[in-house]
CSV table of C-alpha atoms and ligand atoms in Angstrom, one decimal:
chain,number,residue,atom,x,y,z
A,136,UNK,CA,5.2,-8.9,-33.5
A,137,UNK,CA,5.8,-5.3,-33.7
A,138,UNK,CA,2.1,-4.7,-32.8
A,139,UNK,CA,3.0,-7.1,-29.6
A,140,UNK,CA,6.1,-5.5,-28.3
A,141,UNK,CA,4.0,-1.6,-28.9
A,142,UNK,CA,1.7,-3.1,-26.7
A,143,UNK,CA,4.1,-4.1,-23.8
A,144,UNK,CA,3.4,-2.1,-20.7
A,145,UNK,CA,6.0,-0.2,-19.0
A,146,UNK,CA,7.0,-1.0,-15.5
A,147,UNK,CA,9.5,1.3,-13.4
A,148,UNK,CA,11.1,-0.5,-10.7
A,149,UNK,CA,11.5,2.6,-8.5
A,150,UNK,CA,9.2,5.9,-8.0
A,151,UNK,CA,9.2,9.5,-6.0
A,152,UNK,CA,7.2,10.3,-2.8
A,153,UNK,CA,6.8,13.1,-1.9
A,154,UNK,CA,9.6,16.2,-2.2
A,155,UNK,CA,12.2,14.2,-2.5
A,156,UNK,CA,11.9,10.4,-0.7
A,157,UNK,CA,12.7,7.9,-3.6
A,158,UNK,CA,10.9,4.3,-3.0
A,159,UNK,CA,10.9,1.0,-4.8
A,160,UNK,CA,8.1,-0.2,-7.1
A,161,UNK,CA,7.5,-2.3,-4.5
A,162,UNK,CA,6.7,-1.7,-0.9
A,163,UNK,CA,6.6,-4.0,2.5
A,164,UNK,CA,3.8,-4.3,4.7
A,165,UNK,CA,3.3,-5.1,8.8
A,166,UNK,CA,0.1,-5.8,9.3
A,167,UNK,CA,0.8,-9.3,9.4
A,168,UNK,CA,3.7,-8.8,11.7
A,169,UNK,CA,3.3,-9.2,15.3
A,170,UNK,CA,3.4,-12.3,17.1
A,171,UNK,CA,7.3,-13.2,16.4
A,172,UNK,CA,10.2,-13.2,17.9
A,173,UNK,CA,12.1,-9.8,17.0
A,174,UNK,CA,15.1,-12.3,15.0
A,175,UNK,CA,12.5,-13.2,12.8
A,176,UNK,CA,10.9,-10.2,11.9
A,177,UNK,CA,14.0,-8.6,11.1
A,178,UNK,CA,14.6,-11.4,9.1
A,179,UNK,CA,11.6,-10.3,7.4
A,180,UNK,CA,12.3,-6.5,7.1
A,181,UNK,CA,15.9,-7.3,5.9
A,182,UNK,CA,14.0,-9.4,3.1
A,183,UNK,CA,12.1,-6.8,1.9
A,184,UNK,CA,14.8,-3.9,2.2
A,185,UNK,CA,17.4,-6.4,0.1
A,186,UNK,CA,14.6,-6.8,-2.5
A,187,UNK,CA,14.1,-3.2,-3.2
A,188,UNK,CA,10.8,-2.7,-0.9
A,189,UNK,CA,12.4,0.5,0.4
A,190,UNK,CA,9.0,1.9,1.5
A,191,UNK,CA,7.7,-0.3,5.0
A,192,UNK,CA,4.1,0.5,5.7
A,193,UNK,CA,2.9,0.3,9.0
A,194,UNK,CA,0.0,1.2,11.4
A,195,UNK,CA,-0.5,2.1,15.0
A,196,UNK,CA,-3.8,-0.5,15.1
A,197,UNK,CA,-1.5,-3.4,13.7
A,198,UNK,CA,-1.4,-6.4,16.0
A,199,UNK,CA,-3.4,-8.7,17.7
A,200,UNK,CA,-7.1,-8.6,17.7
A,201,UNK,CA,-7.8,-8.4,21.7
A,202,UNK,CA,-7.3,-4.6,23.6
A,203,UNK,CA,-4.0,-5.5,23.7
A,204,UNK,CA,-3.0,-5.7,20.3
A,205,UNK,CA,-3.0,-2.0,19.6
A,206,UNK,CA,0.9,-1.0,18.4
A,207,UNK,CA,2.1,-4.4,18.6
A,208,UNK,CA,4.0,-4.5,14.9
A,209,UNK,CA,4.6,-1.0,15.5
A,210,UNK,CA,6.3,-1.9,19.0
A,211,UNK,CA,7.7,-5.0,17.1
A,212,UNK,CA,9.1,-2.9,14.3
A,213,UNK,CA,10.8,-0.4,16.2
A,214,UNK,CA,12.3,-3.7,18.3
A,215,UNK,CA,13.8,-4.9,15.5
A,216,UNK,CA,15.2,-1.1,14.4
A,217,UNK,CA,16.7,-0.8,17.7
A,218,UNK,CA,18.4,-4.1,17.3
A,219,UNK,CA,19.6,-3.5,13.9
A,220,UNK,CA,20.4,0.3,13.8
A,221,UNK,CA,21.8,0.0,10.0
A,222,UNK,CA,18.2,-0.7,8.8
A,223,UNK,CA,16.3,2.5,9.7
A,224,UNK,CA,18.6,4.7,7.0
A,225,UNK,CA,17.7,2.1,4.6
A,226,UNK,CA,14.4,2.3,4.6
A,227,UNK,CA,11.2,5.0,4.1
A,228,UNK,CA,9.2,4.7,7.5
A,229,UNK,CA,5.6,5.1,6.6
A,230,UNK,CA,2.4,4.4,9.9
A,231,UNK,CA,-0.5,5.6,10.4
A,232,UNK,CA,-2.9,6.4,12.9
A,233,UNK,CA,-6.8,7.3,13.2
A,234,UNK,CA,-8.7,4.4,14.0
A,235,UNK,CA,-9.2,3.5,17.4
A,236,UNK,CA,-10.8,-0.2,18.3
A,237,UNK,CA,-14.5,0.7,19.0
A,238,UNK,CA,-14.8,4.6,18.5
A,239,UNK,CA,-13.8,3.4,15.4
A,240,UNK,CA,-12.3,6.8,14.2
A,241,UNK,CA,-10.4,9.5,16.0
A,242,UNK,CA,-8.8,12.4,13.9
A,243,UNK,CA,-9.2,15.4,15.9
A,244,UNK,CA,-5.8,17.4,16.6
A,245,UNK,CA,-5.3,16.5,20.0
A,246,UNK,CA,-5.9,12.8,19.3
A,247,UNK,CA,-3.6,13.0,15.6
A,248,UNK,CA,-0.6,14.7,17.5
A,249,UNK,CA,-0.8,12.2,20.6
A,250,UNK,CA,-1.0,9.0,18.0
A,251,UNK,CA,2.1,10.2,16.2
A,252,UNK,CA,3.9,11.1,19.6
A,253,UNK,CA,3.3,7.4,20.6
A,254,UNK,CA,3.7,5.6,17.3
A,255,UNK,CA,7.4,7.8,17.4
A,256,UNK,CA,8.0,6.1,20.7
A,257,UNK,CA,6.9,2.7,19.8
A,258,UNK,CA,9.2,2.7,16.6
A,259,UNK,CA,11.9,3.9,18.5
A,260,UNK,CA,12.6,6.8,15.5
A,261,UNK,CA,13.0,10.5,15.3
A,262,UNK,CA,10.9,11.2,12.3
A,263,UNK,CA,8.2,8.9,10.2
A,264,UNK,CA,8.8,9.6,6.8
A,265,UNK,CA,5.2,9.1,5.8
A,266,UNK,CA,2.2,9.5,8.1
A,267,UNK,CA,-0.7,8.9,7.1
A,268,UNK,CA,-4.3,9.0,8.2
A,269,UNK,CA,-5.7,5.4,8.5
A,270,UNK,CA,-9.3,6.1,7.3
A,271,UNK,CA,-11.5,9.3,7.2
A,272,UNK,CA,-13.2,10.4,10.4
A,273,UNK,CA,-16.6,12.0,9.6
A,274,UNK,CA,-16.6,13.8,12.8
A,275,UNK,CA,-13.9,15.7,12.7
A,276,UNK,CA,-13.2,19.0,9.9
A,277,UNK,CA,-10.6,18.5,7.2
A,278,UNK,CA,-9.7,22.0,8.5
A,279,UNK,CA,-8.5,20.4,11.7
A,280,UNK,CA,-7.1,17.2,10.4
A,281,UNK,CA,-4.6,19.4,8.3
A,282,UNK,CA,-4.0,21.6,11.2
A,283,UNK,CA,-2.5,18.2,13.2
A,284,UNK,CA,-0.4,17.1,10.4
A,285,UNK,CA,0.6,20.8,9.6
A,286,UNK,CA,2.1,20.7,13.0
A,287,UNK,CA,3.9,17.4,13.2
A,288,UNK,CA,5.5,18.4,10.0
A,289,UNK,CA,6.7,22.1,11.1
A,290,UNK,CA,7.7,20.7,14.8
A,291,UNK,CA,9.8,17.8,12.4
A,292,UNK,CA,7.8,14.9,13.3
A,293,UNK,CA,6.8,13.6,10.0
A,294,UNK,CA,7.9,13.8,6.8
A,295,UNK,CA,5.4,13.6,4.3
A,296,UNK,CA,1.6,13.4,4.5
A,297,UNK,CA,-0.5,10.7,3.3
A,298,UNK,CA,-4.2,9.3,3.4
A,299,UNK,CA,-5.8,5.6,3.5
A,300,UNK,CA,-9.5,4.7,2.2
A,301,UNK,CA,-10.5,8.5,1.1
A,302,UNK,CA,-12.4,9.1,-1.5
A,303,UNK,CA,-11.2,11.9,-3.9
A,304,UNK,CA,-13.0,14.7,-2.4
A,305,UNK,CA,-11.9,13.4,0.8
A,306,UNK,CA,-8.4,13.8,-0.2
A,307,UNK,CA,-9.0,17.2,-2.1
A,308,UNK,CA,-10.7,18.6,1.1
A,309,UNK,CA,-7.7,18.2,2.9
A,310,UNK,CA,-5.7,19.2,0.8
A,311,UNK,CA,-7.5,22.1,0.1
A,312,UNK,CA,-6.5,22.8,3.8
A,313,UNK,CA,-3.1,21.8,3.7
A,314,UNK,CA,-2.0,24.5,1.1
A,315,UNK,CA,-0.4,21.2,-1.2
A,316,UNK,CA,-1.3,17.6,-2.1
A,317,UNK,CA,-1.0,14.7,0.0
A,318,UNK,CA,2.4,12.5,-0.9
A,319,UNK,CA,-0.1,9.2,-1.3
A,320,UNK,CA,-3.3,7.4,-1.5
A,321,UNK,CA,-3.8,3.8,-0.1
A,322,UNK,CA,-7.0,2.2,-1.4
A,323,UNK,CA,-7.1,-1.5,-1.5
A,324,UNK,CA,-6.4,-2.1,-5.1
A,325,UNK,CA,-6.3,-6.0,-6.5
A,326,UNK,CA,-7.0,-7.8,-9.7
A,327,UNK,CA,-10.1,-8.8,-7.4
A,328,UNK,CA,-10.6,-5.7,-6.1
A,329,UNK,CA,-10.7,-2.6,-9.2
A,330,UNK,CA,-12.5,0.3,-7.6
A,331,UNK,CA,-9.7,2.4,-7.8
A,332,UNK,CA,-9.8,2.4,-11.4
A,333,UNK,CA,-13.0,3.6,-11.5
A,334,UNK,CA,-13.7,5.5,-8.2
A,335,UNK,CA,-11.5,8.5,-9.4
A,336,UNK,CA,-8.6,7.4,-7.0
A,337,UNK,CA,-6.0,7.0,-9.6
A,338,UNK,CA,-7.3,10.2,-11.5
A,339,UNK,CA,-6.9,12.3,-8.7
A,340,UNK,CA,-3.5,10.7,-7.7
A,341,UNK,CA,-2.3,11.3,-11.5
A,342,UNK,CA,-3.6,15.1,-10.9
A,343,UNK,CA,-1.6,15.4,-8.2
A,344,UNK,CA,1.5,13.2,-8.2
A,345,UNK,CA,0.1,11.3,-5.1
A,346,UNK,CA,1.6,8.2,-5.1
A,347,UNK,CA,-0.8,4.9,-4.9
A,348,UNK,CA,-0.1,2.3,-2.7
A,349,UNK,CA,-2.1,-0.8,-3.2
A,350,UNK,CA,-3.3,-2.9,-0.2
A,351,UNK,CA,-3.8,-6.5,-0.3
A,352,UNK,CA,-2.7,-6.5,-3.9
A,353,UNK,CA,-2.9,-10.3,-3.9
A,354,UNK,CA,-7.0,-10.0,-2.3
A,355,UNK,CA,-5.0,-11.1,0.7
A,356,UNK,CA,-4.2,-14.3,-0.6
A,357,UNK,CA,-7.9,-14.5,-1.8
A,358,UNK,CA,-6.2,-14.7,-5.4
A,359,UNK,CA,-4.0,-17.3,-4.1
A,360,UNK,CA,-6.5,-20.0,-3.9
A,361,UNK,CA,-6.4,-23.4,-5.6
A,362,UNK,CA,-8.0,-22.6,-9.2
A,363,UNK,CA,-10.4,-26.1,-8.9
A,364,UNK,CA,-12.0,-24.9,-6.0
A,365,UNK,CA,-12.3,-20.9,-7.1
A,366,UNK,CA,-15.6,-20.0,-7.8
A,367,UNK,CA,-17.7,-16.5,-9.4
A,368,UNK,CA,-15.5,-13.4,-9.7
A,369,UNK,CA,-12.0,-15.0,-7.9
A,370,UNK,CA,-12.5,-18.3,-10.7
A,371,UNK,CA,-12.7,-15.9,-13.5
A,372,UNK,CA,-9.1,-13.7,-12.9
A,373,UNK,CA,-7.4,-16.6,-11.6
A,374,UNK,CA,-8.3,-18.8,-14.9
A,375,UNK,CA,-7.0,-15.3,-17.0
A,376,UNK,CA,-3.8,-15.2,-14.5
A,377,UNK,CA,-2.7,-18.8,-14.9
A,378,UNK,CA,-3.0,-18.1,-18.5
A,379,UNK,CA,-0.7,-15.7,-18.4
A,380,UNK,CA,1.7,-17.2,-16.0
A,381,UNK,CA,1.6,-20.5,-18.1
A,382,UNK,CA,2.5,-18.1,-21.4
A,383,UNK,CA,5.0,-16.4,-19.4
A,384,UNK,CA,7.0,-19.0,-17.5
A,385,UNK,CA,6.1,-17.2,-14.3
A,386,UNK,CA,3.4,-17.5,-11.4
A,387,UNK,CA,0.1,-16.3,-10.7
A,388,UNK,CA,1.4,-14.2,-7.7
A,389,UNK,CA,3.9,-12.2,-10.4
A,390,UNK,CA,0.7,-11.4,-13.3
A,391,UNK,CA,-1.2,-10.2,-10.7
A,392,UNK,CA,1.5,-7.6,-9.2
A,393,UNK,CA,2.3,-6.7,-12.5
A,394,UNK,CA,-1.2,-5.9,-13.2
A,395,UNK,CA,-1.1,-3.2,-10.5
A,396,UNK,CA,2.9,-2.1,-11.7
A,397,UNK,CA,1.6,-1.4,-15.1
A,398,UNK,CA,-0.9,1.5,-14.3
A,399,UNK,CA,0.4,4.7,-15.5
A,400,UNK,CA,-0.4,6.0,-12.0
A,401,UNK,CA,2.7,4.0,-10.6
A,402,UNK,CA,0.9,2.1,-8.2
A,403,UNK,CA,3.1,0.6,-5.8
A,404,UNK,CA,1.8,-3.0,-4.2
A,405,UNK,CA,2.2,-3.4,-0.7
A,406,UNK,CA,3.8,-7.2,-0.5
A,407,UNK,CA,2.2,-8.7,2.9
A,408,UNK,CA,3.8,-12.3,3.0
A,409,UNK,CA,5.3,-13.3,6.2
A,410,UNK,CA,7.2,-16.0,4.3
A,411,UNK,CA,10.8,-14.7,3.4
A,412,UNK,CA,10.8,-16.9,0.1
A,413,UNK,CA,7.8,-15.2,-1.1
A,414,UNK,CA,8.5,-11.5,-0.5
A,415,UNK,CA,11.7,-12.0,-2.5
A,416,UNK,CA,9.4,-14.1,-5.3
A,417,UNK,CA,7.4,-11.4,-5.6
A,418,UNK,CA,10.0,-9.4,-7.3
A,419,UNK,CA,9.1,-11.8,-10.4
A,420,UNK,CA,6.4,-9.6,-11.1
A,421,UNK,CA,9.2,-6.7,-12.9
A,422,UNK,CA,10.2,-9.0,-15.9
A,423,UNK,CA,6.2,-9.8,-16.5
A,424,UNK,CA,5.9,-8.9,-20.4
A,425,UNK,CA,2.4,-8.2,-19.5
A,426,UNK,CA,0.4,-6.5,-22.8
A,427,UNK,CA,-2.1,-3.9,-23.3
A,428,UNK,CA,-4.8,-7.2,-24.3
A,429,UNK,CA,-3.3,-9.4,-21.2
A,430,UNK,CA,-3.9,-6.0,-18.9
A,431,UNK,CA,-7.8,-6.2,-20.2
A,432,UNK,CA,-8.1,-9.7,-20.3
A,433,UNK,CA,-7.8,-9.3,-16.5
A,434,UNK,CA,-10.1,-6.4,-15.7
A,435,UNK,CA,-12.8,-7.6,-17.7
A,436,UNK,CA,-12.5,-10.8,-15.8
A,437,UNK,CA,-12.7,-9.3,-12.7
A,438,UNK,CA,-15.4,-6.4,-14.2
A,439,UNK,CA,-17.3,-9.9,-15.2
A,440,UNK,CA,-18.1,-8.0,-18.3
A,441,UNK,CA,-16.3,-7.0,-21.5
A,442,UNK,CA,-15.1,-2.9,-21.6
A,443,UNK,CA,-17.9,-0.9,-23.9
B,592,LIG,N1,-4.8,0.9,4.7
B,592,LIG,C1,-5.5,-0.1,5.0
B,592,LIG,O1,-6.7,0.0,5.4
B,592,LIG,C2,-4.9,-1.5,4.9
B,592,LIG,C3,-5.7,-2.7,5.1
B,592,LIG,C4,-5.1,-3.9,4.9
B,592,LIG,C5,-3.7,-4.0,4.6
B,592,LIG,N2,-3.0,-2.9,4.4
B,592,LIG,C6,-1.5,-2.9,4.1
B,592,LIG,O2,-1.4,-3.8,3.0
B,592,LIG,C7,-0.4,-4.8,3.4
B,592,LIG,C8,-0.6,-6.0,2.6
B,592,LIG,O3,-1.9,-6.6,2.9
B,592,LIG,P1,-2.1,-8.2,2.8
B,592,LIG,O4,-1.2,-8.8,3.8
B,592,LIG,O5,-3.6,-8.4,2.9
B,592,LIG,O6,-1.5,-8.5,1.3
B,592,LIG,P2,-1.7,-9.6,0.3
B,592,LIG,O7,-0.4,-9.7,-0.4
B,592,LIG,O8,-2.9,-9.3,-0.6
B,592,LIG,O9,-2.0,-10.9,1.1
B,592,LIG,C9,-1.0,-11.6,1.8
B,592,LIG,C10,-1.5,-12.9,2.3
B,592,LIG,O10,-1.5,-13.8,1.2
B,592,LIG,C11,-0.9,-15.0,1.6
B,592,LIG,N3,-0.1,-15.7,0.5
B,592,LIG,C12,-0.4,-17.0,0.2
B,592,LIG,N4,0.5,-17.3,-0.8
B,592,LIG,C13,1.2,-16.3,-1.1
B,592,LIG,C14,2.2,-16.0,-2.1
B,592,LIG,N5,2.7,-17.0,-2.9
B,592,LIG,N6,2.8,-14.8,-2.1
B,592,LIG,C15,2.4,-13.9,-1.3
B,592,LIG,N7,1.4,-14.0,-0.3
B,592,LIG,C16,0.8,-15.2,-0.3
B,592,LIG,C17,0.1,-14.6,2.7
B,592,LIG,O11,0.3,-15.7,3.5
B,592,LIG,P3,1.8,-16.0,4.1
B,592,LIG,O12,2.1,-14.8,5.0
B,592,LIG,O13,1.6,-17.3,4.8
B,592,LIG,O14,2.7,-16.1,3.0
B,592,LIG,C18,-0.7,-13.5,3.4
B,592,LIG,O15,-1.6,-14.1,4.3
B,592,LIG,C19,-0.5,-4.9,4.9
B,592,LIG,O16,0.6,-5.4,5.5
B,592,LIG,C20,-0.7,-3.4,5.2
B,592,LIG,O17,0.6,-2.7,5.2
B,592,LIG,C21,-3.5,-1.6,4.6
C-alpha cells in the first residue's frame, strides 16, 4: 500500500509561462472554432476560462478549409472578446502565425511582423500574451526569425515567445538568437502519439523551463473511438485506458489527460472539444490517481513493446 501511494504521480493544477504569466494545467484550444455563431463560442470560451483553462491557444490559419478560411477563429475569437470585454483579463492570449495555405511557410521578418499586426486586429487586443511560430520555415535564418519577434516584443506587441513543431535544435537555434529561451514548445503529444518523450522535446523544455503544450492530447478524438472496433496501436492504449478508468471510477478521456499532466515536464493538454459538457469533464483528469506502473502500462502500449 505504502509502495502504491510512493508511486502516485504528482499533478499540479496550475504552472508559469514565461516571466511571469501563470496558466492552468489545462489549456483551451480554437482550432475547431469557426463556423458558430459568436453566443456560442463565447459560450465555449467562458467554459474553458470557468474550468481553469486560463491559457486559449489560437492560430492565424484556424478556420475553414477554402482561401477563405484563413483567421476565421481568430476573427471569431476576437468577436466574442469584443462582445464580452470582462473575458480578455481573464485569460492568457496565445496565436500564432507562419504557415501560409500553399507556400506552406512564411517566417521572414517582414511576413512575422505583418501576421502579428493582423492577428492583433482580428482579435481585437492590444497585446498577445504568447506568440508563437506555427511550424519551422527552412527558408528563412533563425537569426531573422528572432529579429521579428525581438521587435514585436520591444514595440509591446507580444508578450512571450513561443514555437510549434520544432525540433530541439530548432528551438535552441533560435534561441541562441534571441539572447533567452522560448516561453513554450507545442508538439502534438498523446497517449497515441509519444515522440515527445523520446525526440528530446521534453528534455530540452525541462533545460529550459519552456513550458509543453500538448496538441490533440486525445489523438483528436482518435483515442475516443469505440474499443470493439479499435484496432493495432489505438486498440492496445485504449484496452490499458479503460482499465484504468474502470479501476478508477473515471473515463477514458480523464487517464489519458492525466497521462500527459503527470510528466515532470508540466505538460499542459490543449482541450479541443467544442462540446461545453466535455471541456468541463475534462477536468476529471486532476483527481486521476494514476501510478508510476499505470503511467508505463500506457506507453508500452502505445510503444507496442515492453521498456528495456
Ligand atoms: N500546433 C499545431 O500544429 C496544432 C495542430 C493541431 C491542433 N493544435 C491545437 O490543439 C488543440 C486541440 O486539438 P484537437 O482538437 O485535435 O484535440 P483533441 O482533444 O485531441 O481532439 C478533440 C476532438 O475529439 C473529439 N471528442 C470526442 N469525444 C470527446 C470527449 N469525450 N472529450 C473530448 N473530445 C472529444 C472532439 O469532438 P467534439 O468537438 O464533438 O466534442 C474533437 O473533434 C487545437 O484546438 C489547437 O489549439 C495545434
Amino acid at each position: 500500500m505504502l509502495e502504491q501511494e510512493n508511486n502516485r504521480l504528482t499533478i499540479s493544477r496550475s504552472h508559469t509561462l514565461g516571466t511571469d504569466l501563470s496558466v492552468g494545467a489545462l489549456a483551451y484550444g480554437c482550432w475547431r472554432l469557426a463556423g458558430t455563431g459568436v453566443d456560442e463560442a463565447a459560450v465555449k470560451i467562458g467554459t474553458a476560462l470557468d474550468a481553469g483553462m486560463t491559457l486559449i491557444d489560437t492560430a492565424d490559419i484556424y478556420g475553414g478549409s477554402g482561401p477563405d478560411g484563413f483567421g476565421e477563429a481568430e476573427a471569431l475569437l476576437g468577436d466574442v472578446l469584443a462582445a464580452n470585454p470582462t473575458l480578455r483579463g481573464r485569460m492568457v492570449l496565445a496565436t500564432k502565425g507562419g504557415i501560409v495555405r500553399g507556400l506552406p511557410y512564411n517566417s521572414t521578418k517582414d511576413y512575422l511582423i505583418r501576421a502579428c499586426e493582423a492577428s492583433l486586429k482580428r482579435l481585437k487586443t492590444d497585446v498577445i500574451d504568447l506568440y508563437q511560430i506555427h511550424r519551422p520555415d527552412l527558408l528563412t535564418g533563425h537569426d531573422e526569425v528572432a529579429d521579428a519577434l525581438l521587435a514585436l516584443q520591444y514595440q509591446g506587441k507580444i508578450r512571450e515567445i513561443g514555437v510549434s513543431n520544432h525540433t530541439p535544435d530548432q528551438s535552441r537555434a533560435l534561441e541562441t538568437h534571441l539572447g533567452f529561451p522560448v516561453a513554450s514548445q507545442q508538439p502534438e503529444f498523446s497517449a497515441l502519439e509519444i515522440s515527445p518523450l523520446f525526440d528530446g522535446v521534453l528534455d530540452h523544455a525541462m533545460a529550459t523551463g519552456a513550458r509543453i503544450l500538448a496538441w490533440s492530447p486525445l489523438a483528436g478524438g482518435g483515442l475516443l473511438s469505440d474499443a470493439a472496433e479499435a484496432t493495432g496501436k489505438a486498440k492496445a492504449v485504449i484496452t490499458v485506458l479503460d482499465r484504468l478508468a474502470n479501476a478508477y471510477g473515471t473515463d477514458r478521456t480523464a487517464v489519458a489527460l492525466a497521462f500527459l499532466l503527470a510528466h515532470p515536464s508540466g505538460v499542459i493538454p490543449i482541450i479541443g472539444t467544442q462540446t461545453p459538457a466535455r471541456i468541463t469533464a475534462a477536468t476529471a483528469a486532476f483527481d486521476v490517481p494514476l501510478t508510476r506502473r499505470d503511467w508505463y502500462d500506457i506507453l508500452e502500449a502505445s510503444r507496442g513493446a515492453r521498456m528495456p
